[in-house]
């Protein structure tokens, strides 16, 4: 299973999509997700301030910022990548806490795909409830992440969206 999660800075899971098998590429899951459709619609309706941070497995868009590939040391792009990585750390921690709380997510779930989707969705909902009510989790647990860093992305977005995403990323990098 390849689950896509979106979280906020408080480790609240805002979106989850676990409908696709593990061989599905991150960019494919993103491109067919309701979350992307939502952000695309918001962008087309004039929202120019919402941003998601994705790893290199995603394509760049105005609302999905990805790191630069191979930036020169100490350049603005290098600084951007460091800030980007630092900010993206929250999803890594969220996934780690989720898997620590619900250990069934650390291994293959041997159920029908529809049932696996329900299990993942319920675990995410329960995680959010735990966050809301400050239910503790075992910090010493063996944390793992589901992040897979892919160098290649599927280019399903239009070049205009990619160019706008690059422009926004460059603008942020140049302000650092």
PDB file of C-alpha atoms in Angstrom:
ATOM      1  CA  UNK A   1       0.000   0.000   0.000  1.00  0.00           C
ATOM      2  CA  UNK A   2       1.184   3.525  -0.767  1.00  0.00           C
ATOM      3  CA  UNK A   3      -0.574   5.999   1.512  1.00  0.00           C
ATOM      4  CA  UNK A   4      -0.414   9.717   0.849  1.00  0.00           C
ATOM      5  CA  UNK A   5      -0.849  11.881   3.930  1.00  0.00           C
ATOM      6  CA  UNK A   6      -1.144  15.625   4.339  1.00  0.00           C
ATOM      7  CA  UNK A   7      -0.652  17.031   7.812  1.00  0.00           C
ATOM      8  CA  UNK A   8      -0.464  20.449   9.405  1.00  0.00           C
ATOM      9  CA  UNK A   9       2.190  21.829  11.729  1.00  0.00           C
ATOM     10  CA  UNK A  10       0.400  20.288  14.740  1.00  0.00           C
ATOM     11  CA  UNK A  11       0.661  16.764  13.306  1.00  0.00           C
ATOM     12  CA  UNK A  12      -3.062  16.688  12.534  1.00  0.00           C
ATOM     13  CA  UNK A  13      -3.699  14.597   9.445  1.00  0.00           C
ATOM     14  CA  UNK A  14      -5.715  16.723   7.031  1.00  0.00           C
ATOM     15  CA  UNK A  15      -5.947  14.237   4.157  1.00  0.00           C
ATOM     16  CA  UNK A  16      -5.172  10.592   3.558  1.00  0.00           C
ATOM     17  CA  UNK A  17      -5.387   8.492   0.417  1.00  0.00           C
ATOM     18  CA  UNK A  18      -4.484   4.823   0.787  1.00  0.00           C
ATOM     19  CA  UNK A  19      -6.392   3.362  -2.152  1.00  0.00           C
ATOM     20  CA  UNK A  20      -3.397   2.356  -4.250  1.00  0.00           C
ATOM     21  CA  UNK A  21      -0.933  -0.537  -4.067  1.00  0.00           C
ATOM     22  CA  UNK A  22       2.621  -0.003  -2.859  1.00  0.00           C
ATOM     23  CA  UNK A  23       3.987  -0.051  -6.403  1.00  0.00           C
ATOM     24  CA  UNK A  24       2.037   3.128  -7.199  1.00  0.00           C
ATOM     25  CA  UNK A  25       4.306   6.129  -7.546  1.00  0.00           C
ATOM     26  CA  UNK A  26       3.816   9.073  -5.173  1.00  0.00           C
ATOM     27  CA  UNK A  27       3.134  11.446  -8.054  1.00  0.00           C
ATOM     28  CA  UNK A  28       0.442   9.134  -9.439  1.00  0.00           C
ATOM     29  CA  UNK A  29      -1.338   8.969  -6.074  1.00  0.00           C
ATOM     30  CA  UNK A  30      -1.111  12.771  -5.774  1.00  0.00           C
ATOM     31  CA  UNK A  31      -2.281  13.444  -9.328  1.00  0.00           C
ATOM     32  CA  UNK A  32      -5.445  11.365  -8.962  1.00  0.00           C
ATOM     33  CA  UNK A  33      -6.184  12.463  -5.383  1.00  0.00           C
ATOM     34  CA  UNK A  34      -9.118  14.529  -4.208  1.00  0.00           C
ATOM     35  CA  UNK A  35      -6.610  16.670  -2.313  1.00  0.00           C
ATOM     36  CA  UNK A  36      -4.892  17.738  -5.539  1.00  0.00           C
ATOM     37  CA  UNK A  37      -8.238  18.464  -7.144  1.00  0.00           C
ATOM     38  CA  UNK A  38      -9.142  20.613  -4.142  1.00  0.00           C
ATOM     39  CA  UNK A  39      -5.881  22.598  -4.242  1.00  0.00           C
ATOM     40  CA  UNK A  40      -6.098  22.949  -8.022  1.00  0.00           C
ATOM     41  CA  UNK A  41      -9.658  24.280  -7.782  1.00  0.00           C
ATOM     42  CA  UNK A  42      -8.688  26.676  -4.999  1.00  0.00           C
ATOM     43  CA  UNK A  43      -5.746  27.898  -7.093  1.00  0.00           C
ATOM     44  CA  UNK A  44      -7.966  28.415 -10.123  1.00  0.00           C
ATOM     45  CA  UNK A  45     -10.410  30.327  -7.897  1.00  0.00           C
ATOM     46  CA  UNK A  46      -7.673  32.764  -6.918  1.00  0.00           C
ATOM     47  CA  UNK A  47      -6.034  31.222  -3.839  1.00  0.00           C
ATOM     48  CA  UNK A  48      -2.371  32.049  -4.285  1.00  0.00           C
ATOM     49  CA  UNK A  49      -1.273  31.560  -0.686  1.00  0.00           C
ATOM     50  CA  UNK A  50      -1.858  27.849   0.050  1.00  0.00           C
ATOM     51  CA  UNK A  51       1.271  25.709  -0.137  1.00  0.00           C
ATOM     52  CA  UNK A  52       2.080  22.068   0.380  1.00  0.00           C
ATOM     53  CA  UNK A  53       5.609  20.741   0.656  1.00  0.00           C
ATOM     54  CA  UNK A  54       6.364  17.538  -1.189  1.00  0.00           C
ATOM     55  CA  UNK A  55       9.489  15.493  -1.669  1.00  0.00           C
ATOM     56  CA  UNK A  56      11.150  14.940  -5.023  1.00  0.00           C
ATOM     57  CA  UNK A  57       8.615  12.197  -5.809  1.00  0.00           C
ATOM     58  CA  UNK A  58       6.068  14.892  -6.599  1.00  0.00           C
ATOM     59  CA  UNK A  59       5.916  17.328  -9.485  1.00  0.00           C
ATOM     60  CA  UNK A  60       6.159  21.014  -8.739  1.00  0.00           C
ATOM     61  CA  UNK A  61       3.011  23.127  -8.936  1.00  0.00           C
ATOM     62  CA  UNK A  62       2.093  26.549  -7.558  1.00  0.00           C
ATOM     63  CA  UNK A  63       0.573  24.871  -4.498  1.00  0.00           C
ATOM     64  CA  UNK A  64       3.034  21.919  -4.304  1.00  0.00           C
ATOM     65  CA  UNK A  65       6.606  23.001  -3.689  1.00  0.00           C
ATOM     66  CA  UNK A  66       9.363  20.453  -4.136  1.00  0.00           C
ATOM     67  CA  UNK A  67      13.124  20.700  -3.515  1.00  0.00           C
ATOM     68  CA  UNK A  68      15.620  21.712  -6.166  1.00  0.00           C
ATOM     69  CA  UNK A  69      17.636  18.888  -7.695  1.00  0.00           C
ATOM     70  CA  UNK A  70      21.359  19.049  -6.927  1.00  0.00           C
ATOM     71  CA  UNK A  71      21.672  22.686  -5.843  1.00  0.00           C
ATOM     72  CA  UNK A  72      25.122  24.193  -5.529  1.00  0.00           C
ATOM     73  CA  UNK A  73      26.362  24.328  -1.945  1.00  0.00           C
ATOM     74  CA  UNK A  74      25.472  27.599  -0.124  1.00  0.00           C
ATOM     75  CA  UNK A  75      23.330  28.835  -3.031  1.00  0.00           C
ATOM     76  CA  UNK A  76      19.812  30.232  -2.554  1.00  0.00           C
ATOM     77  CA  UNK A  77      18.482  26.917  -3.882  1.00  0.00           C
ATOM     78  CA  UNK A  78      20.572  25.042  -1.306  1.00  0.00           C
ATOM     79  CA  UNK A  79      19.178  27.256   1.465  1.00  0.00           C
ATOM     80  CA  UNK A  80      15.658  26.679   0.146  1.00  0.00           C
ATOM     81  CA  UNK A  81      16.186  22.907   0.201  1.00  0.00           C
ATOM     82  CA  UNK A  82      17.406  23.068   3.815  1.00  0.00           C
ATOM     83  CA  UNK A  83      14.389  25.113   4.901  1.00  0.00           C
ATOM     84  CA  UNK A  84      12.085  22.870   2.853  1.00  0.00           C
ATOM     85  CA  UNK A  85      13.530  19.725   4.439  1.00  0.00           C
ATOM     86  CA  UNK A  86      13.226  21.211   7.890  1.00  0.00           C
ATOM     87  CA  UNK A  87       9.590  22.141   7.343  1.00  0.00           C
ATOM     88  CA  UNK A  88       8.767  18.747   5.792  1.00  0.00           C
ATOM     89  CA  UNK A  89      10.114  16.981   8.848  1.00  0.00           C
ATOM     90  CA  UNK A  90       6.656  17.318  10.418  1.00  0.00           C
ATOM     91  CA  UNK A  91       5.183  14.724   8.042  1.00  0.00           C
ATOM     92  CA  UNK A  92       8.007  12.315   8.864  1.00  0.00           C
ATOM     93  CA  UNK A  93       7.291  12.732  12.570  1.00  0.00           C
ATOM     94  CA  UNK A  94       3.538  12.401  12.001  1.00  0.00           C
ATOM     95  CA  UNK A  95       4.000   9.134  10.098  1.00  0.00           C
ATOM     96  CA  UNK A  96       6.335   7.892  12.820  1.00  0.00           C
ATOM     97  CA  UNK A  97       3.822   8.681  15.568  1.00  0.00           C
ATOM     98  CA  UNK A  98       0.982   7.127  13.540  1.00  0.00           C
ATOM     99  CA  UNK A  99       2.941   3.902  13.034  1.00  0.00           C
ATOM    100  CA  UNK A 100       4.054   3.874  16.646  1.00  0.00           C
ATOM    101  CA  UNK A 101       0.485   4.209  17.884  1.00  0.00           C
ATOM    102  CA  UNK A 102      -0.956   1.716  15.422  1.00  0.00           C
ATOM    103  CA  UNK A 103       1.674  -0.950  14.980  1.00  0.00           C
ATOM    104  CA  UNK A 104      -0.429  -2.787  12.408  1.00  0.00           C
ATOM    105  CA  UNK A 105       0.658  -0.034   9.990  1.00  0.00           C
ATOM    106  CA  UNK A 106       4.288  -1.108  10.321  1.00  0.00           C
ATOM    107  CA  UNK A 107       3.689  -4.302   8.394  1.00  0.00           C
ATOM    108  CA  UNK A 108       1.686  -5.617   5.478  1.00  0.00           C
ATOM    109  CA  UNK A 109      -2.032  -5.784   6.188  1.00  0.00           C
ATOM    110  CA  UNK A 110      -3.310  -9.081   4.787  1.00  0.00           C
ATOM    111  CA  UNK A 111      -6.867  -8.018   4.031  1.00  0.00           C
ATOM    112  CA  UNK A 112      -8.847  -7.043   0.989  1.00  0.00           C
ATOM    113  CA  UNK A 113      -7.767  -3.614  -0.329  1.00  0.00           C
ATOM    114  CA  UNK A 114     -11.071  -1.961   0.637  1.00  0.00           C
ATOM    115  CA  UNK A 115     -10.621  -3.134   4.216  1.00  0.00           C
ATOM    116  CA  UNK A 116      -7.010  -1.899   4.300  1.00  0.00           C
ATOM    117  CA  UNK A 117      -8.189   1.559   3.202  1.00  0.00           C
ATOM    118  CA  UNK A 118     -10.720   1.568   6.045  1.00  0.00           C
ATOM    119  CA  UNK A 119      -8.098   0.474   8.581  1.00  0.00           C
ATOM    120  CA  UNK A 120      -5.699   3.217   7.499  1.00  0.00           C
ATOM    121  CA  UNK A 121      -8.468   5.842   7.522  1.00  0.00           C
ATOM    122  CA  UNK A 122      -9.620   4.801  11.005  1.00  0.00           C
ATOM    123  CA  UNK A 123      -6.038   4.849  12.311  1.00  0.00           C
ATOM    124  CA  UNK A 124      -5.630   8.381  10.944  1.00  0.00           C
ATOM    125  CA  UNK A 125      -8.923   9.511  12.503  1.00  0.00           C
ATOM    126  CA  UNK A 126      -7.947   7.972  15.857  1.00  0.00           C
ATOM    127  CA  UNK A 127      -4.517   9.622  15.600  1.00  0.00           C
ATOM    128  CA  UNK A 128      -6.237  12.999  15.175  1.00  0.00           C
ATOM    129  CA  UNK A 129      -8.446  12.323  18.194  1.00  0.00           C
ATOM    130  CA  UNK A 130      -5.359  11.417  20.213  1.00  0.00           C
ATOM    131  CA  UNK A 131      -3.701  14.665  19.106  1.00  0.00           C
ATOM    132  CA  UNK A 132      -6.781  16.701  19.992  1.00  0.00           C
ATOM    133  CA  UNK A 133      -7.022  15.200  23.489  1.00  0.00           C
ATOM    134  CA  UNK A 134      -3.258  15.002  24.093  1.00  0.00           C
ATOM    135  CA  UNK A 135      -3.194  11.222  24.410  1.00  0.00           C
ATOM    136  CA  UNK A 136       0.433  10.250  24.887  1.00  0.00           C
ATOM    137  CA  UNK A 137       2.302   7.765  22.756  1.00  0.00           C
ATOM    138  CA  UNK A 138       5.489   5.843  23.421  1.00  0.00           C
ATOM    139  CA  UNK A 139       8.306   8.097  22.220  1.00  0.00           C
ATOM    140  CA  UNK A 140      10.877   5.328  22.640  1.00  0.00           C
ATOM    141  CA  UNK A 141       9.147   3.137  20.095  1.00  0.00           C
ATOM    142  CA  UNK A 142      10.979   2.158  16.932  1.00  0.00           C
ATOM    143  CA  UNK A 143       9.759   4.864  14.557  1.00  0.00           C
ATOM    144  CA  UNK A 144       9.680   4.217  10.858  1.00  0.00           C
ATOM    145  CA  UNK A 145       8.497   6.331   7.974  1.00  0.00           C
ATOM    146  CA  UNK A 146       6.643   5.565   4.837  1.00  0.00           C
ATOM    147  CA  UNK A 147       8.470   8.188   2.827  1.00  0.00           C
ATOM    148  CA  UNK A 148      10.101   6.887  -0.295  1.00  0.00           C
ATOM    149  CA  UNK A 149      12.376   9.350  -2.033  1.00  0.00           C
ATOM    150  CA  UNK A 150      12.080   8.985  -5.761  1.00  0.00           C
ATOM    151  CA  UNK A 151      14.253  10.904  -8.179  1.00  0.00           C
ATOM    152  CA  UNK A 152      11.923  10.567 -11.128  1.00  0.00           C
ATOM    153  CA  UNK A 153       8.432  12.020 -11.241  1.00  0.00           C
ATOM    154  CA  UNK A 154       5.592  11.467 -13.611  1.00  0.00           C
ATOM    155  CA  UNK A 155       4.963  14.680 -15.467  1.00  0.00           C
ATOM    156  CA  UNK A 156       1.177  14.831 -15.584  1.00  0.00           C
ATOM    157  CA  UNK A 157       0.942  18.546 -14.824  1.00  0.00           C
ATOM    158  CA  UNK A 158       0.951  21.157 -17.528  1.00  0.00           C
ATOM    159  CA  UNK A 159       4.126  23.121 -18.103  1.00  0.00           C
ATOM    160  CA  UNK A 160       2.356  26.328 -17.040  1.00  0.00           C
ATOM    161  CA  UNK A 161       1.634  24.893 -13.595  1.00  0.00           C
ATOM    162  CA  UNK A 162       5.214  23.653 -13.312  1.00  0.00           C
ATOM    163  CA  UNK A 163       6.610  27.008 -14.396  1.00  0.00           C
ATOM    164  CA  UNK A 164       4.429  28.835 -11.875  1.00  0.00           C
ATOM    165  CA  UNK A 165       5.540  26.422  -9.150  1.00  0.00           C
ATOM    166  CA  UNK A 166       9.181  27.005 -10.075  1.00  0.00           C
ATOM    167  CA  UNK A 167       8.661  30.772 -10.039  1.00  0.00           C
ATOM    168  CA  UNK A 168       7.140  30.619  -6.549  1.00  0.00           C
ATOM    169  CA  UNK A 169       9.917  28.330  -5.286  1.00  0.00           C
ATOM    170  CA  UNK A 170      12.564  30.656  -6.770  1.00  0.00           C
ATOM    171  CA  UNK A 171      10.903  33.669  -5.167  1.00  0.00           C
ATOM    172  CA  UNK A 172      10.977  31.976  -1.762  1.00  0.00           C
ATOM    173  CA  UNK A 173      14.568  30.801  -2.245  1.00  0.00           C
ATOM    174  CA  UNK A 174      15.686  34.300  -3.235  1.00  0.00           C
ATOM    175  CA  UNK A 175      14.102  35.786  -0.122  1.00  0.00           C
ATOM    176  CA  UNK A 176      16.160  33.544   2.196  1.00  0.00           C
TER     177      UNK A 176
END
